[in-house]
Amino acid sequence: DAMVIQNPRYQVTQFGKPVTLSCSQTLNHNVMYWYQQKSSQAPKLLFHYYDKDFNNEADTPDNFQSRRPNTSFCFLDIRSPGLGDAAMYLCATSRENRARAFFGQGTRLTVV
Amino acid sequence: KNEVEQSPQNLTAQEGEFITINCSYSVGISALHWLQQHPGGGIVSLFMLSSGKKKHGRLIATINIQEKHSSLHITASHPRDSAVYICAVDSGADGLTFGKGTHLIIQP
């Protein structure tokens, strides 16, 4: 059974139209991560939560926001998607910092 | 910031061959992960290592902390092993630093 679930698997959005990607976990892990992976590149960390504590990477654009309303769910909001934001977005969880990470299947975002 | 280098970037082999993928990093780490990414994009964690060697089925992962190097081996490779294999390190900063991946194709 999937333990980290991302919805939707594929998302098409219009240039400039806000979009929200969803991640849920059944592992009760403290840490949840959002990564952006562009074609043929390594995943890049956008931000992560330790419980409710939000940690933003210095080079994550302001266009990207995140919410974690409870332990199980974490959302990635892209306020005004640009063509350069088309990518695979990966959610991951871990029990603690520096513990084994569990990944979701990813959401492939297309911006038209 | 840790630099993670993987080699080779692309590898095509015949079914049954022994496969080795290498990963080196520049700064001391607390753990190294080997991940498998299939064409659909989903990532599966294969191993998490901090020292020595781990084995799971036909997969073997080793790490040499002093040399800052890890290898992933696949014995008796099979077409279903075709995927991108990614090395990622945890060096104390939050989150992982990823290599660019090795694209492996196993031909029947």
PDB file of C-alpha atoms in Angstrom:
ATOM      1  CA  ASP A   1       0.000   0.000   0.000  1.00  0.00           C
ATOM      2  CA  ALA A   2       1.274   3.439  -0.888  1.00  0.00           C
ATOM      3  CA  MET A   3       2.507   5.308   2.158  1.00  0.00           C
ATOM      4  CA  VAL A   4       3.188   8.670   0.555  1.00  0.00           C
ATOM      5  CA  ILE A   5       0.485   9.679  -1.877  1.00  0.00           C
ATOM      6  CA  GLN A   6       0.627  12.604  -4.217  1.00  0.00           C
ATOM      7  CA  ASN A   7      -2.344  13.998  -6.055  1.00  0.00           C
ATOM      8  CA  PRO A   8      -2.812  14.505  -8.846  1.00  0.00           C
ATOM      9  CA  ARG A   9      -0.199  12.447 -10.728  1.00  0.00           C
ATOM     10  CA  TYR A  10      -0.452  14.817 -13.681  1.00  0.00           C
ATOM     11  CA  GLN A  11      -1.516  18.443 -13.545  1.00  0.00           C
ATOM     12  CA  VAL A  12      -1.923  20.868 -16.423  1.00  0.00           C
ATOM     13  CA  THR A  13      -2.353  24.508 -15.515  1.00  0.00           C
ATOM     14  CA  GLN A  14      -2.458  27.757 -17.413  1.00  0.00           C
ATOM     15  CA  PHE A  15       0.293  30.304 -17.232  1.00  0.00           C
ATOM     16  CA  GLY A  16      -0.365  32.482 -14.203  1.00  0.00           C
ATOM     17  CA  LYS A  17      -3.228  30.391 -12.816  1.00  0.00           C
ATOM     18  CA  PRO A  18      -2.682  29.303  -9.201  1.00  0.00           C
ATOM     19  CA  VAL A  19      -2.286  25.584  -8.682  1.00  0.00           C
ATOM     20  CA  THR A  20      -2.073  23.383  -5.601  1.00  0.00           C
ATOM     21  CA  LEU A  21      -0.373  20.017  -5.366  1.00  0.00           C
ATOM     22  CA  SER A  22      -1.185  17.636  -2.558  1.00  0.00           C
ATOM     23  CA  CYS A  23       0.804  15.124  -0.551  1.00  0.00           C
ATOM     24  CA  SER A  24      -0.471  12.829   2.167  1.00  0.00           C
ATOM     25  CA  GLN A  25       1.284  10.224   4.280  1.00  0.00           C
ATOM     26  CA  THR A  26       0.179   7.308   6.422  1.00  0.00           C
ATOM     27  CA  LEU A  27       3.519   6.931   8.188  1.00  0.00           C
ATOM     28  CA  ASN A  28       3.001   9.576  10.873  1.00  0.00           C
ATOM     29  CA  HIS A  29       6.416  10.991  10.012  1.00  0.00           C
ATOM     30  CA  ASN A  30       7.550  14.276  11.480  1.00  0.00           C
ATOM     31  CA  VAL A  31       9.282  15.610   8.404  1.00  0.00           C
ATOM     32  CA  MET A  32       7.761  16.319   5.004  1.00  0.00           C
ATOM     33  CA  TYR A  33       9.745  17.624   2.037  1.00  0.00           C
ATOM     34  CA  TRP A  34       8.890  19.139  -1.319  1.00  0.00           C
ATOM     35  CA  TYR A  35      11.373  18.729  -4.170  1.00  0.00           C
ATOM     36  CA  GLN A  36      11.303  20.088  -7.705  1.00  0.00           C
ATOM     37  CA  GLN A  37      12.851  17.977 -10.433  1.00  0.00           C
ATOM     38  CA  LYS A  38      13.248  19.438 -13.912  1.00  0.00           C
ATOM     39  CA  SER A  39      13.957  17.284 -16.905  1.00  0.00           C
ATOM     40  CA  SER A  40      17.274  15.406 -16.690  1.00  0.00           C
ATOM     41  CA  GLN A  41      18.213  17.201 -13.478  1.00  0.00           C
ATOM     42  CA  ALA A  42      18.600  16.148  -9.877  1.00  0.00           C
ATOM     43  CA  PRO A  43      15.709  16.893  -7.520  1.00  0.00           C
ATOM     44  CA  LYS A  44      16.064  20.232  -5.764  1.00  0.00           C
ATOM     45  CA  LEU A  45      14.734  20.857  -2.274  1.00  0.00           C
ATOM     46  CA  LEU A  46      12.162  23.651  -2.132  1.00  0.00           C
ATOM     47  CA  PHE A  47      11.248  23.500   1.552  1.00  0.00           C
ATOM     48  CA  HIS A  48      10.452  21.137   4.347  1.00  0.00           C
ATOM     49  CA  TYR A  49       8.444  20.927   7.539  1.00  0.00           C
ATOM     50  CA  TYR A  50       9.574  19.449  10.783  1.00  0.00           C
ATOM     51  CA  ASP A  51       6.190  18.975  12.426  1.00  0.00           C
ATOM     52  CA  LYS A  52       4.741  22.494  12.054  1.00  0.00           C
ATOM     53  CA  ASP A  53       8.090  24.248  11.735  1.00  0.00           C
ATOM     54  CA  PHE A  54       8.513  25.503   8.189  1.00  0.00           C
ATOM     55  CA  ASN A  55      11.983  25.679   6.610  1.00  0.00           C
ATOM     56  CA  ASN A  56      12.396  27.462   3.311  1.00  0.00           C
ATOM     57  CA  GLU A  57      15.452  27.007   1.132  1.00  0.00           C
ATOM     58  CA  ALA A  58      17.140  30.345   0.429  1.00  0.00           C
ATOM     59  CA  ASP A  59      16.764  30.078  -3.341  1.00  0.00           C
ATOM     60  CA  THR A  60      13.147  28.906  -3.419  1.00  0.00           C
ATOM     61  CA  PRO A  61      11.142  31.521  -5.331  1.00  0.00           C
ATOM     62  CA  ASP A  62       8.435  33.442  -3.467  1.00  0.00           C
ATOM     63  CA  ASN A  63       6.003  32.095  -6.035  1.00  0.00           C
ATOM     64  CA  PHE A  64       6.127  28.788  -4.153  1.00  0.00           C
ATOM     65  CA  GLN A  65       4.324  28.439  -0.845  1.00  0.00           C
ATOM     66  CA  SER A  66       3.500  25.489   1.335  1.00  0.00           C
ATOM     67  CA  ARG A  67       0.962  24.534   3.983  1.00  0.00           C
ATOM     68  CA  ARG A  68       0.890  21.676   6.426  1.00  0.00           C
ATOM     69  CA  PRO A  69      -2.489  21.719   8.178  1.00  0.00           C
ATOM     70  CA  ASN A  70      -1.822  18.477  10.045  1.00  0.00           C
ATOM     71  CA  THR A  71       0.721  15.653  10.295  1.00  0.00           C
ATOM     72  CA  SER A  72      -0.706  13.747   7.355  1.00  0.00           C
ATOM     73  CA  PHE A  73      -1.049  16.425   4.707  1.00  0.00           C
ATOM     74  CA  CYS A  74       1.228  18.919   3.045  1.00  0.00           C
ATOM     75  CA  PHE A  75       0.369  21.174   0.122  1.00  0.00           C
ATOM     76  CA  LEU A  76       2.488  22.979  -2.433  1.00  0.00           C
ATOM     77  CA  ASP A  77       0.916  26.163  -3.780  1.00  0.00           C
ATOM     78  CA  ILE A  78       2.285  27.827  -6.887  1.00  0.00           C
ATOM     79  CA  ARG A  79       0.761  31.283  -6.950  1.00  0.00           C
ATOM     80  CA  SER A  80       1.492  32.264 -10.539  1.00  0.00           C
ATOM     81  CA  PRO A  81       2.999  29.375 -12.478  1.00  0.00           C
ATOM     82  CA  GLY A  82       5.383  30.249 -15.247  1.00  0.00           C
ATOM     83  CA  LEU A  83       6.600  28.075 -18.076  1.00  0.00           C
ATOM     84  CA  GLY A  84       9.813  27.494 -16.134  1.00  0.00           C
ATOM     85  CA  ASP A  85       7.887  25.894 -13.302  1.00  0.00           C
ATOM     86  CA  ALA A  86       6.972  22.891 -15.412  1.00  0.00           C
ATOM     87  CA  ALA A  87       8.602  19.983 -13.623  1.00  0.00           C
ATOM     88  CA  MET A  88       8.084  16.878 -11.563  1.00  0.00           C
ATOM     89  CA  TYR A  89       7.247  17.756  -7.974  1.00  0.00           C
ATOM     90  CA  LEU A  90       8.212  15.136  -5.434  1.00  0.00           C
ATOM     91  CA  CYS A  91       7.009  14.848  -1.879  1.00  0.00           C
ATOM     92  CA  ALA A  92       8.995  12.866   0.652  1.00  0.00           C
ATOM     93  CA  THR A  93       8.704  12.095   4.341  1.00  0.00           C
ATOM     94  CA  SER A  94      11.045  10.890   7.050  1.00  0.00           C
ATOM     95  CA  ARG A  95      10.527  10.016  10.661  1.00  0.00           C
ATOM     96  CA  GLU A  96      13.218  12.426  11.750  1.00  0.00           C
ATOM     97  CA  ASN A  97      15.818  14.589  10.064  1.00  0.00           C
ATOM     98  CA  ARG A  98      18.530  12.366   8.562  1.00  0.00           C
ATOM     99  CA  ALA A  99      16.321   9.271   8.656  1.00  0.00           C
ATOM    100  CA  ARG A 100      15.349   7.148   5.698  1.00  0.00           C
ATOM    101  CA  ALA A 101      13.199   9.060   3.231  1.00  0.00           C
ATOM    102  CA  PHE A 102      10.029   7.742   1.633  1.00  0.00           C
ATOM    103  CA  PHE A 103       8.950   9.314  -1.626  1.00  0.00           C
ATOM    104  CA  GLY A 104       5.632   9.758  -3.335  1.00  0.00           C
ATOM    105  CA  GLN A 105       5.081   8.997  -7.002  1.00  0.00           C
ATOM    106  CA  GLY A 106       5.375  12.631  -7.909  1.00  0.00           C
ATOM    107  CA  THR A 107       3.133  15.119  -9.686  1.00  0.00           C
ATOM    108  CA  ARG A 108       4.159  16.110 -13.184  1.00  0.00           C
ATOM    109  CA  LEU A 109       3.164  19.725 -13.736  1.00  0.00           C
ATOM    110  CA  THR A 110       2.684  21.132 -17.216  1.00  0.00           C
ATOM    111  CA  VAL A 111       2.183  24.866 -17.717  1.00  0.00           C
ATOM    112  CA  VAL A 112       0.467  25.954 -20.914  1.00  0.00           C
TER     113      VAL A 112
ATOM    114  CA  LYS B   1      27.619  22.607  -0.005  1.00  0.00           C
ATOM    115  CA  ASN B   2      28.105  18.959  -0.823  1.00  0.00           C
ATOM    116  CA  GLU B   3      28.808  18.067  -4.434  1.00  0.00           C
ATOM    117  CA  VAL B   4      27.540  14.658  -5.515  1.00  0.00           C
ATOM    118  CA  GLU B   5      28.934  13.080  -8.654  1.00  0.00           C
ATOM    119  CA  GLN B   6      27.623   9.916 -10.217  1.00  0.00           C
ATOM    120  CA  SER B   7      29.113   7.785 -12.934  1.00  0.00           C
ATOM    121  CA  PRO B   8      28.342   6.712 -15.492  1.00  0.00           C
ATOM    122  CA  GLN B   9      25.528   9.050 -16.526  1.00  0.00           C
ATOM    123  CA  ASN B  10      24.175   6.485 -18.965  1.00  0.00           C
ATOM    124  CA  LEU B  11      24.693   2.744 -19.036  1.00  0.00           C
ATOM    125  CA  THR B  12      23.324   0.152 -21.436  1.00  0.00           C
ATOM    126  CA  ALA B  13      24.027  -3.497 -20.707  1.00  0.00           C
ATOM    127  CA  GLN B  14      22.821  -6.936 -21.649  1.00  0.00           C
ATOM    128  CA  GLU B  15      20.592  -9.000 -19.432  1.00  0.00           C
ATOM    129  CA  GLY B  16      22.629 -10.962 -16.922  1.00  0.00           C
ATOM    130  CA  GLU B  17      25.536  -8.562 -16.723  1.00  0.00           C
ATOM    131  CA  PHE B  18      26.943  -7.328 -13.423  1.00  0.00           C
ATOM    132  CA  ILE B  19      26.266  -3.605 -13.070  1.00  0.00           C
ATOM    133  CA  THR B  20      28.183  -1.053 -11.019  1.00  0.00           C
ATOM    134  CA  ILE B  21      27.151   2.553 -10.486  1.00  0.00           C
ATOM    135  CA  ASN B  22      29.445   4.884  -8.610  1.00  0.00           C
ATOM    136  CA  CYS B  23      28.831   7.905  -6.418  1.00  0.00           C
ATOM    137  CA  SER B  24      31.328  10.295  -4.884  1.00  0.00           C
ATOM    138  CA  TYR B  25      30.740  13.295  -2.680  1.00  0.00           C
ATOM    139  CA  SER B  26      32.842  16.154  -1.433  1.00  0.00           C
ATOM    140  CA  VAL B  27      31.905  16.703   2.203  1.00  0.00           C
ATOM    141  CA  GLY B  28      31.494  14.307   5.116  1.00  0.00           C
ATOM    142  CA  ILE B  29      27.998  12.905   5.475  1.00  0.00           C
ATOM    143  CA  SER B  30      25.796  11.232   8.043  1.00  0.00           C
ATOM    144  CA  ALA B  31      24.131   8.916   5.531  1.00  0.00           C
ATOM    145  CA  LEU B  32      23.941   8.100   1.836  1.00  0.00           C
ATOM    146  CA  HIS B  33      20.834   6.950   0.007  1.00  0.00           C
ATOM    147  CA  TRP B  34      20.465   4.987  -3.196  1.00  0.00           C
ATOM    148  CA  LEU B  35      17.174   5.673  -4.923  1.00  0.00           C
ATOM    149  CA  GLN B  36      15.491   4.192  -7.966  1.00  0.00           C
ATOM    150  CA  GLN B  37      13.348   6.353 -10.225  1.00  0.00           C
ATOM    151  CA  HIS B  38      11.143   4.751 -12.854  1.00  0.00           C
ATOM    152  CA  PRO B  39       9.945   6.451 -16.059  1.00  0.00           C
ATOM    153  CA  GLY B  40       6.707   7.542 -14.391  1.00  0.00           C
ATOM    154  CA  GLY B  41       8.785   9.603 -11.978  1.00  0.00           C
ATOM    155  CA  GLY B  42       8.100   7.856  -8.694  1.00  0.00           C
ATOM    156  CA  ILE B  43      11.111   7.283  -6.488  1.00  0.00           C
ATOM    157  CA  VAL B  44      11.781   4.229  -4.369  1.00  0.00           C
ATOM    158  CA  SER B  45      14.377   4.176  -1.625  1.00  0.00           C
ATOM    159  CA  LEU B  46      16.692   1.198  -2.132  1.00  0.00           C
ATOM    160  CA  PHE B  47      19.283   1.653   0.604  1.00  0.00           C
ATOM    161  CA  MET B  48      20.319   4.022   3.316  1.00  0.00           C
ATOM    162  CA  LEU B  49      23.965   3.579   4.326  1.00  0.00           C
ATOM    163  CA  SER B  50      26.254   5.132   6.866  1.00  0.00           C
ATOM    164  CA  SER B  51      29.014   2.525   6.713  1.00  0.00           C
ATOM    165  CA  GLY B  52      29.960  -0.833   5.259  1.00  0.00           C
ATOM    166  CA  LYS B  53      27.740  -2.790   2.966  1.00  0.00           C
ATOM    167  CA  LYS B  54      24.083  -3.705   2.553  1.00  0.00           C
ATOM    168  CA  LYS B  55      22.454  -6.339   0.387  1.00  0.00           C
ATOM    169  CA  HIS B  56      18.870  -6.750  -0.721  1.00  0.00           C
ATOM    170  CA  GLY B  57      18.144  -9.442  -3.244  1.00  0.00           C
ATOM    171  CA  ARG B  58      20.291  -8.789  -6.307  1.00  0.00           C
ATOM    172  CA  LEU B  59      21.260  -5.322  -5.136  1.00  0.00           C
ATOM    173  CA  ILE B  60      24.370  -4.540  -3.116  1.00  0.00           C
ATOM    174  CA  ALA B  61      25.427  -1.126  -1.855  1.00  0.00           C
ATOM    175  CA  THR B  62      28.789  -0.273  -0.351  1.00  0.00           C
ATOM    176  CA  ILE B  63      30.210   2.879   1.117  1.00  0.00           C
ATOM    177  CA  ASN B  64      33.752   3.976   1.976  1.00  0.00           C
ATOM    178  CA  ILE B  65      33.479   6.910   4.339  1.00  0.00           C
ATOM    179  CA  GLN B  66      37.206   7.743   4.223  1.00  0.00           C
ATOM    180  CA  GLU B  67      37.216   7.898   0.422  1.00  0.00           C
ATOM    181  CA  LYS B  68      33.784   9.578   0.243  1.00  0.00           C
ATOM    182  CA  HIS B  69      32.617   7.019  -2.261  1.00  0.00           C
ATOM    183  CA  SER B  70      29.744   4.580  -2.636  1.00  0.00           C
ATOM    184  CA  SER B  71      28.842   1.967  -5.207  1.00  0.00           C
ATOM    185  CA  LEU B  72      25.593   0.292  -6.151  1.00  0.00           C
ATOM    186  CA  HIS B  73      25.891  -3.144  -7.725  1.00  0.00           C
ATOM    187  CA  ILE B  74      23.238  -5.163  -9.503  1.00  0.00           C
ATOM    188  CA  THR B  75      23.933  -8.844 -10.020  1.00  0.00           C
ATOM    189  CA  ALA B  76      22.268 -10.878 -12.793  1.00  0.00           C
ATOM    190  CA  SER B  77      20.688  -7.735 -14.237  1.00  0.00           C
ATOM    191  CA  HIS B  78      17.241  -7.928 -15.777  1.00  0.00           C
ATOM    192  CA  PRO B  79      15.284  -5.599 -18.086  1.00  0.00           C
ATOM    193  CA  ARG B  80      13.018  -4.682 -15.181  1.00  0.00           C
ATOM    194  CA  ASP B  81      16.059  -3.107 -13.523  1.00  0.00           C
ATOM    195  CA  SER B  82      15.983  -0.415 -16.204  1.00  0.00           C
ATOM    196  CA  ALA B  83      15.521   2.880 -14.383  1.00  0.00           C
ATOM    197  CA  VAL B  84      17.379   5.957 -13.206  1.00  0.00           C
ATOM    198  CA  TYR B  85      19.463   5.295 -10.099  1.00  0.00           C
ATOM    199  CA  ILE B  86      20.099   8.310  -7.932  1.00  0.00           C
ATOM    200  CA  CYS B  87      22.622   8.770  -5.167  1.00  0.00           C
ATOM    201  CA  ALA B  88      21.667  11.248  -2.465  1.00  0.00           C
ATOM    202  CA  VAL B  89      23.607  12.319   0.598  1.00  0.00           C
ATOM    203  CA  ASP B  90      22.615  13.740   3.928  1.00  0.00           C
ATOM    204  CA  SER B  91      25.423  15.996   5.084  1.00  0.00           C
ATOM    205  CA  GLY B  92      23.786  17.650   8.038  1.00  0.00           C
ATOM    206  CA  ALA B  93      21.904  20.310   6.149  1.00  0.00           C
ATOM    207  CA  ASP B  94      18.197  19.664   6.079  1.00  0.00           C
ATOM    208  CA  GLY B  95      17.066  17.523   3.207  1.00  0.00           C
ATOM    209  CA  LEU B  96      19.166  15.549   0.747  1.00  0.00           C
ATOM    210  CA  THR B  97      21.667  16.546  -1.910  1.00  0.00           C
ATOM    211  CA  PHE B  98      21.115  14.495  -5.030  1.00  0.00           C
ATOM    212  CA  GLY B  99      23.350  13.329  -7.812  1.00  0.00           C
ATOM    213  CA  LYS B 100      22.068  13.732 -11.354  1.00  0.00           C
ATOM    214  CA  GLY B 101      21.351  10.040 -11.657  1.00  0.00           C
ATOM    215  CA  THR B 102      22.511   7.152 -13.795  1.00  0.00           C
ATOM    216  CA  HIS B 103      20.164   6.106 -16.576  1.00  0.00           C
ATOM    217  CA  LEU B 104      20.386   2.314 -16.791  1.00  0.00           C
ATOM    218  CA  ILE B 105      18.962   0.280 -19.661  1.00  0.00           C
ATOM    219  CA  ILE B 106      19.134  -3.508 -19.540  1.00  0.00           C
ATOM    220  CA  GLN B 107      18.497  -5.101 -22.912  1.00  0.00           C
ATOM    221  CA  PRO B 108      17.036  -8.611 -23.208  1.00  0.00           C
TER     222      PRO B 108
END
